[in-house]
Short mmCIF file of C-alpha atoms and ligand atoms in Angstrom, two decimals:
data_model
loop_
_atom_site.label_atom_id
_atom_site.label_comp_id
_atom_site.label_asym_id
_atom_site.label_seq_id
_atom_site.Cartn_x
_atom_site.Cartn_y
_atom_site.Cartn_z
CA MET A 29 6.80 73.49 10.06
CA LYS A 30 7.58 74.72 13.55
CA ASN A 31 11.02 73.64 14.70
CA ILE A 32 10.69 74.02 18.41
CA CYS A 33 13.00 74.76 21.29
CA LEU A 34 11.17 73.78 24.49
CA LEU A 35 12.62 75.43 27.59
CA GLY A 36 11.51 73.85 30.86
CA ALA A 37 10.41 70.61 29.22
CA SER A 38 9.86 68.59 32.39
CA GLY A 39 7.59 71.05 34.20
CA SER A 40 3.82 71.03 34.05
CA ILE A 41 3.56 73.28 30.95
CA GLY A 42 6.57 71.55 29.36
CA LYS A 43 5.02 68.09 29.61
CA GLN A 44 1.66 69.31 28.36
CA SER A 45 3.46 70.98 25.44
CA VAL A 46 5.08 67.66 24.59
CA ASP A 47 1.68 66.01 24.73
CA VAL A 48 0.30 68.52 22.21
CA ILE A 49 3.36 68.51 19.94
CA LYS A 50 3.58 64.75 19.54
CA ARG A 51 0.07 64.59 18.05
CA TYR A 52 1.15 66.59 14.98
CA PRO A 53 4.59 65.39 13.89
CA HIS A 54 4.09 66.81 10.37
CA LEU A 55 3.57 70.29 11.84
CA PHE A 56 5.71 70.39 14.98
CA ASN A 57 9.22 69.16 15.44
CA ILE A 58 11.13 69.31 18.73
CA VAL A 59 14.74 70.24 18.04
CA ALA A 60 15.99 71.48 21.39
CA VAL A 61 14.90 70.94 25.00
CA SER A 62 16.00 72.02 28.44
CA VAL A 63 15.42 70.38 31.80
CA ASN A 64 16.80 71.28 35.19
CA LYS A 65 17.44 67.83 36.66
CA SER A 66 14.72 65.51 35.31
CA ILE A 67 17.16 63.33 33.43
CA ASP A 68 14.80 60.35 33.10
CA TYR A 69 12.29 62.54 31.34
CA LEU A 70 15.01 63.98 29.12
CA GLU A 71 16.05 60.46 28.13
CA TYR A 72 12.44 59.64 27.34
CA LEU A 73 12.25 62.76 25.14
CA VAL A 74 15.41 62.12 23.13
CA ASP A 75 14.41 58.46 22.66
CA THR A 76 10.91 59.49 21.53
CA PHE A 77 11.87 62.44 19.33
CA PRO A 78 14.88 61.63 17.14
CA SER A 79 14.63 65.25 15.92
CA ILE A 80 16.15 66.50 19.20
CA LYS A 81 19.69 67.66 18.48
CA TYR A 82 20.32 69.99 21.42
CA VAL A 83 19.69 69.66 25.14
CA CYS A 84 20.42 71.85 28.14
CA ILE A 85 20.68 70.46 31.67
CA GLY A 86 20.69 72.48 34.88
CA VAL A 87 22.78 70.20 37.09
CA TYR A 88 26.46 69.74 36.22
CA GLU A 89 26.88 66.06 37.18
CA LEU A 90 23.78 65.12 35.21
CA TYR A 91 25.01 67.15 32.23
CA GLU A 92 28.35 65.31 32.28
CA ARG A 93 26.68 61.94 32.49
CA PHE A 94 24.17 62.69 29.73
CA LYS A 95 26.84 64.09 27.43
CA ASN A 96 28.82 60.86 27.67
CA ALA A 97 25.76 58.67 27.18
CA TYR A 98 24.52 60.61 24.11
CA PRO A 99 27.57 61.68 22.10
CA ASN A 100 25.44 62.63 19.07
CA ILE A 101 23.48 65.28 20.94
CA ILE A 102 24.91 68.73 21.59
CA CYS A 103 24.69 69.40 25.33
CA TYR A 104 24.63 72.73 27.12
CA TYR A 105 24.74 73.37 30.82
CA GLY A 106 23.16 75.79 33.28
CA ASP A 107 21.90 79.35 32.80
CA GLU A 108 24.48 80.07 30.12
CA GLY A 109 23.34 76.90 28.37
CA LEU A 110 19.76 78.23 28.33
CA ASN A 111 21.04 81.34 26.55
CA GLN A 112 22.81 79.15 23.99
CA ILE A 113 20.00 76.69 23.33
CA ALA A 114 17.42 79.50 23.00
CA VAL A 115 19.17 80.75 19.83
CA VAL A 116 20.25 77.57 17.99
CA GLU A 117 19.84 78.14 14.29
CA GLU A 118 17.64 75.12 13.45
CA THR A 119 14.72 76.38 15.52
CA ASN A 120 12.13 79.01 14.63
CA TYR A 121 9.86 78.83 17.68
CA VAL A 122 10.75 78.88 21.37
CA ILE A 123 8.29 77.72 24.03
CA ASN A 124 9.44 79.30 27.25
CA ALA A 125 8.02 77.21 30.09
CA LEU A 126 10.76 78.09 32.56
CA VAL A 127 9.69 79.23 36.01
CA GLY A 128 10.70 82.65 37.23
CA PHE A 129 13.06 85.46 36.29
CA LYS A 130 15.61 83.05 34.85
CA GLY A 131 13.37 82.92 31.76
CA LEU A 132 14.06 86.56 30.88
CA ILE A 133 17.44 86.47 29.14
CA PRO A 134 16.71 83.33 27.06
CA THR A 135 13.46 85.01 25.90
CA LEU A 136 15.23 88.23 24.93
CA LEU A 137 17.99 86.38 23.09
CA ALA A 138 15.46 84.25 21.21
CA ILE A 139 13.54 87.39 20.18
CA ARG A 140 16.77 88.98 18.91
CA ALA A 141 17.47 85.75 17.00
CA LYS A 142 14.07 86.32 15.27
CA LYS A 143 12.29 83.34 16.80
CA ASP A 144 8.59 83.37 17.54
CA ILE A 145 7.83 82.83 21.20
CA GLY A 146 5.17 80.84 23.03
CA LEU A 147 5.41 82.47 26.43
CA ALA A 148 4.37 80.62 29.57
CA ASN A 149 7.05 82.43 31.60
CA LYS A 150 5.02 85.44 32.73
CA GLU A 151 7.86 86.68 34.96
CA THR A 152 9.68 87.70 31.78
CA LEU A 153 7.02 90.31 31.00
CA VAL A 154 6.53 91.38 34.60
CA ALA A 155 10.19 92.03 35.28
CA CYS A 156 11.13 93.52 31.94
CA GLY A 157 7.98 94.13 29.91
CA HIS A 158 9.09 97.50 28.54
CA ILE A 159 12.20 96.02 26.92
CA VAL A 160 10.68 92.70 25.84
CA SER A 161 7.69 94.31 24.10
CA LYS A 162 9.96 96.84 22.35
CA GLU A 163 12.26 94.09 21.10
CA VAL A 164 9.30 91.99 19.90
CA LYS A 165 8.27 94.91 17.67
CA GLU A 166 11.77 95.78 16.50
CA ASN A 167 12.58 92.20 15.57
CA ARG A 168 9.14 91.59 14.05
CA VAL A 169 8.57 88.34 15.87
CA ASN A 170 5.30 87.03 17.28
CA LEU A 171 4.82 86.50 20.98
CA TYR A 172 1.93 84.17 21.80
CA PRO A 173 0.60 83.92 25.35
CA ILE A 174 0.52 80.51 27.04
CA ASP A 175 -1.36 81.64 30.09
CA SER A 176 -5.03 80.67 30.09
CA GLU A 177 -6.26 84.21 30.84
CA HIS A 178 -4.08 85.87 28.24
CA SER A 179 -4.84 83.25 25.64
CA ALA A 180 -8.54 83.94 26.31
CA ILE A 181 -8.07 87.69 25.84
CA PHE A 182 -5.95 87.11 22.75
CA GLN A 183 -8.80 85.02 21.30
CA CYS A 184 -11.45 87.59 22.26
CA LEU A 185 -9.46 90.40 20.63
CA LYS A 186 -9.10 88.60 17.32
CA GLY A 187 -10.75 90.61 14.57
CA GLU A 188 -11.38 93.58 16.88
CA ARG A 189 -9.99 97.11 16.82
CA LYS A 190 -8.04 98.04 19.89
CA SER A 191 -9.70 101.45 19.95
CA ASN A 192 -13.05 99.70 20.56
CA VAL A 193 -11.88 97.90 23.70
CA GLU A 194 -13.21 99.33 26.93
CA LYS A 195 -11.54 96.91 29.28
CA LEU A 196 -9.93 93.52 29.75
CA ILE A 197 -11.46 91.36 32.47
CA LEU A 198 -9.15 88.71 33.89
CA THR A 199 -10.84 85.89 35.76
CA ALA A 200 -9.29 84.48 38.94
CA SER A 201 -10.09 81.21 40.64
CA GLY A 202 -9.07 82.58 44.04
CA GLY A 203 -6.59 79.76 44.64
CA SER A 204 -6.46 77.07 47.27
CA PHE A 205 -7.52 79.29 50.19
CA ARG A 206 -10.36 81.17 48.56
CA ASP A 207 -12.86 80.06 51.19
CA LYS A 208 -10.66 81.13 54.12
CA ASN A 209 -10.50 84.57 55.70
CA ARG A 210 -7.18 86.15 56.70
CA ASP A 211 -7.36 84.92 60.29
CA GLU A 212 -7.64 81.37 58.98
CA LEU A 213 -4.50 81.81 56.87
CA VAL A 214 -2.12 82.32 59.79
CA ASN A 215 -1.06 78.70 60.17
CA VAL A 216 -1.84 77.15 56.80
CA THR A 217 0.66 74.54 55.60
CA VAL A 218 2.62 74.10 52.38
CA LYS A 219 0.62 70.99 51.59
CA GLU A 220 -2.68 72.84 51.95
CA ALA A 221 -1.40 75.69 49.78
CA LEU A 222 -0.35 73.27 47.04
CA ASN A 223 -3.85 71.83 46.78
CA HIS A 224 -5.34 73.98 43.99
CA PRO A 225 -9.07 73.37 43.46
CA ASN A 226 -9.18 73.68 39.63
CA TRP A 227 -5.78 73.54 37.98
CA SER A 228 -2.94 71.06 38.16
CA MET A 229 0.20 73.21 37.97
CA GLY A 230 3.76 73.55 39.22
CA GLN A 231 4.52 74.42 42.84
CA LYS A 232 5.52 78.05 42.35
CA ILE A 233 2.40 79.06 40.41
CA THR A 234 0.15 77.14 42.79
CA ILE A 235 1.49 79.16 45.73
CA ASP A 236 1.20 82.31 43.61
CA SER A 237 -2.46 81.43 43.05
CA ALA A 238 -3.06 81.02 46.77
CA THR A 239 -1.62 84.49 47.50
CA MET A 240 -3.09 85.80 44.24
CA VAL A 241 0.34 87.17 43.40
CA ASN A 242 -0.31 85.16 40.24
CA LYS A 243 -3.20 87.47 39.34
CA GLY A 244 -1.00 90.45 40.16
CA LEU A 245 1.67 89.15 37.79
CA GLU A 246 -1.01 88.51 35.18
CA ILE A 247 -2.34 92.08 35.37
CA ILE A 248 1.17 93.35 34.57
CA GLU A 249 1.57 90.67 31.91
CA ALA A 250 -1.73 91.78 30.29
CA HIS A 251 -0.61 95.42 30.37
CA TRP A 252 2.46 94.58 28.26
CA LEU A 253 0.97 91.89 26.03
CA PHE A 254 -2.03 93.94 24.95
CA ASP A 255 -0.62 97.44 25.46
CA MET A 256 -3.46 98.36 27.81
CA PRO A 257 -3.37 100.95 30.61
CA TYR A 258 -3.92 99.53 34.10
CA GLU A 259 -7.17 101.48 34.39
CA LYS A 260 -8.58 99.23 31.65
CA ILE A 261 -7.66 95.92 33.28
CA ASP A 262 -10.12 94.43 35.77
CA VAL A 263 -10.13 91.20 37.74
CA VAL A 264 -13.18 89.18 38.71
CA VAL A 265 -13.12 86.14 40.97
CA HIS A 266 -14.80 83.25 39.19
CA LYS A 267 -14.25 80.10 41.15
CA GLU A 268 -15.24 77.54 38.51
CA SER A 269 -12.46 78.56 36.03
CA ILE A 270 -14.81 77.98 33.11
CA ILE A 271 -14.54 81.48 31.68
CA HIS A 272 -10.83 82.05 31.19
CA SER A 273 -11.11 85.83 30.70
CA MET A 274 -13.17 88.43 28.85
CA VAL A 275 -13.01 91.63 26.84
CA GLU A 276 -15.60 94.38 27.13
CA PHE A 277 -16.10 96.72 24.15
CA LYS A 278 -17.33 100.28 24.05
CA ASP A 279 -20.82 99.31 22.90
CA GLY A 280 -21.24 97.18 26.04
CA ALA A 281 -20.72 93.85 24.31
CA ILE A 282 -18.55 91.39 26.22
CA LYS A 283 -16.70 88.49 24.64
CA ALA A 284 -15.62 85.61 26.84
CA GLN A 285 -13.65 82.47 26.16
CA PHE A 286 -14.99 79.34 27.81
CA GLY A 287 -13.52 75.89 28.19
CA THR A 288 -12.54 73.20 30.62
CA PRO A 289 -9.47 74.15 32.65
CA ASP A 290 -6.88 72.37 30.51
CA MET A 291 -3.61 74.13 29.67
CA ARG A 292 -3.24 72.12 26.48
CA ILE A 293 -5.85 74.41 24.90
CA PRO A 294 -3.82 77.65 25.23
CA ILE A 295 -0.61 75.75 24.41
CA MET A 296 -2.13 74.39 21.23
CA TYR A 297 -3.52 77.78 20.24
CA ALA A 298 -0.11 79.40 20.71
CA LEU A 299 1.35 76.75 18.42
CA SER A 300 -1.37 76.52 15.79
CA TYR A 301 -2.45 80.20 15.56
CA PRO A 302 -4.31 81.36 13.51
CA ASN A 303 -5.40 77.79 12.82
CA ARG A 304 -6.94 75.45 15.38
CA LEU A 305 -6.08 71.77 15.69
CA LYS A 306 -8.03 68.96 17.26
CA ILE A 307 -7.07 67.71 20.70
CA ASP A 308 -8.94 65.32 22.95
CA THR A 309 -9.70 67.79 25.72
CA GLU A 310 -12.69 67.22 27.90
CA ARG A 311 -15.53 69.31 26.45
CA LEU A 312 -17.70 71.69 28.41
CA ASP A 313 -21.12 70.20 28.94
CA PHE A 314 -23.53 73.06 29.56
CA SER A 315 -26.20 70.67 30.77
CA LYS A 316 -23.95 69.94 33.75
CA ILE A 317 -23.02 73.53 34.60
CA THR A 318 -25.70 74.53 37.04
CA GLN A 319 -24.09 77.74 38.27
CA MET A 320 -21.21 80.11 37.69
CA HIS A 321 -20.08 82.47 40.42
CA PHE A 322 -18.53 85.93 40.11
CA LYS A 323 -17.38 88.41 42.71
CA PRO A 324 -14.99 91.34 42.85
CA VAL A 325 -11.50 90.94 44.30
CA ASP A 326 -11.31 91.85 47.97
CA TYR A 327 -8.06 93.84 48.12
CA GLU A 328 -7.92 93.58 51.93
CA ARG A 329 -8.09 89.80 51.63
CA TYR A 330 -5.62 89.72 48.73
CA PRO A 331 -3.22 92.67 49.21
CA ALA A 332 -0.78 91.18 46.68
CA VAL A 333 -3.17 92.10 43.86
CA LYS A 334 -3.37 95.70 45.06
CA MET A 335 0.42 95.90 45.36
CA ALA A 336 0.83 94.58 41.81
CA ILE A 337 -1.49 97.24 40.40
CA GLU A 338 0.43 99.91 42.32
CA VAL A 339 3.87 98.75 41.18
CA GLY A 340 2.53 98.29 37.66
CA LYS A 341 1.24 101.85 37.52
CA LYS A 342 4.43 103.30 39.00
CA GLY A 343 6.48 101.13 36.64
CA GLY A 344 10.26 101.44 36.49
CA SER A 345 12.11 98.76 38.42
CA LEU A 346 9.29 98.20 40.94
CA PRO A 347 7.61 95.33 39.05
CA THR A 348 11.01 93.60 38.88
CA VAL A 349 11.32 93.97 42.64
CA TYR A 350 7.75 92.75 43.23
CA ASN A 351 8.51 89.64 41.20
CA ALA A 352 11.95 88.94 42.69
CA SER A 353 10.87 89.34 46.32
CA ASN A 354 7.94 87.04 45.63
CA GLU A 355 10.19 84.37 44.10
CA VAL A 356 12.43 84.44 47.18
CA ALA A 357 9.48 84.40 49.58
CA VAL A 358 7.71 81.53 47.80
CA ASP A 359 10.89 79.49 47.84
CA ALA A 360 11.26 80.15 51.58
CA PHE A 361 7.63 79.19 52.18
CA LEU A 362 8.00 75.96 50.18
CA ASN A 363 11.03 75.15 52.34
CA SER A 364 9.05 75.87 55.52
CA LYS A 365 11.26 78.82 56.49
CA ILE A 366 8.40 81.32 56.67
CA LYS A 367 4.66 81.31 57.15
CA PHE A 368 2.19 81.79 54.35
CA LEU A 369 1.18 85.35 55.21
CA SER A 370 4.84 86.39 55.38
CA ILE A 371 5.04 86.10 51.59
CA GLU A 372 3.00 89.29 51.19
CA ARG A 373 4.86 91.04 53.99
CA ILE A 374 8.22 90.29 52.38
CA ILE A 375 7.02 91.68 49.05
CA GLU A 376 5.64 94.78 50.72
CA LYS A 377 8.78 95.44 52.77
CA THR A 378 11.07 94.92 49.80
CA ILE A 379 9.03 97.22 47.58
CA ASN A 380 8.98 99.91 50.27
CA ALA A 381 12.76 99.72 50.69
CA HIS A 382 13.45 100.00 46.95
CA THR A 383 14.53 103.21 45.24
CA ASN A 384 12.63 103.05 41.97
CA ILE A 385 14.56 103.44 38.72
CA SER A 386 12.41 104.78 35.90
CA ASN A 387 12.75 103.20 32.48
CA PRO A 388 15.52 100.84 33.62
CA SER A 389 18.03 99.40 31.17
CA LEU A 390 18.43 95.62 31.05
CA GLU A 391 21.47 95.94 33.32
CA GLU A 392 19.40 97.95 35.79
CA VAL A 393 16.62 95.35 35.65
CA LEU A 394 19.16 92.62 36.45
CA ALA A 395 20.64 94.73 39.25
CA SER A 396 17.19 95.50 40.71
CA ASP A 397 16.33 91.80 40.62
CA ALA A 398 19.57 90.93 42.43
CA TRP A 399 19.06 93.73 44.96
CA ALA A 400 15.51 92.56 45.75
CA ARG A 401 16.59 88.92 46.14
CA ASP A 402 19.32 89.95 48.52
CA TYR A 403 17.03 92.26 50.51
CA ALA A 404 14.25 89.67 50.78
CA SER A 405 16.69 86.91 51.75
CA LYS A 406 18.13 89.06 54.53
CA LEU A 407 14.64 89.81 55.79
CA ILE A 408 13.95 86.09 55.99
CA GLU A 409 17.26 85.36 57.71
CA SER A 410 16.73 88.13 60.25
CA GLY A 411 13.18 86.98 60.93
CA ASP A 412 12.16 90.65 60.87
CA ILE A 413 9.13 90.07 58.71
CA ASP A 414 6.08 91.28 60.65
MG1 LIG B 530 -3.03 82.13 34.37
#
């Protein structure tokens, strides 16, 4: 029985996790959930799952109100509440579907509390992969990827020796602007950027897909998850999102994982591994697939991917800074404070201004994150972006 803590329950991954979990009540039990401010959804969850004993709410007024309305449920509040709910004793599995760097500390604490992790929060591994992967080993917990590409690679690697792997090949859809050149990106709007052709996802990751920062984050995530050098991680643009990623072996064989673009598949695999459980996903119909397209990443068109590989290879605190400056820039773009192409410029400027710390401690990771947020915010305020 998996007794689950679901962090970020009301987001896109959170809701799809709930959809998967509720189909197998004899296997999965939700014990603890967090939401930021989606109190209606939280009420739906506690009414639907009597097993929920703990909640965490991100907004103080809503926390107060909920606590009074549900006296039998233990309520936590804010970032500190996430740290508390991630380690409650009755759970043995934490799904981290939080967005951004705020997912890091709850993940680390849950690992130290010997909980298995279903990780949708890739920023955790990007910002602090060296510490997270070390702690996963030391605490002998399992960390299962809930990112379609990494779930695909995880599936392709099953039963294989690592020494036989030649490279990992991440597929990329190219995001909402894949058919535009850079000149056409100058005045694109938030609404256009949020219109992803293949996947229905949260706002932050949809913007990250449009800039392909998402693929940059995923390269770093793959490096830590599968302990692979950057030289052995490739990206190919595959606009249909039918192949979710591949592994090439030293004899030339390539394994790929196919499926309709439905996040419930990797969520379910992370929960049911090594078993598989039935879900009513739409099935791939090969009689209807007339073509699949592949092309290499154009690093001039998508400089964020190139920057991610560079900061990944250099390591230290640079990946933390790459991630933090992106989070600030995406937020500013979503709030119409900057233009789309400024996102990359802000990342680049912040990286260039950073003094890299090699092998940073957790405190240094937190400090680098705070430094980068401050630097990027000041860049945006000053308007000195281009
Ligand atoms: Mg992905």
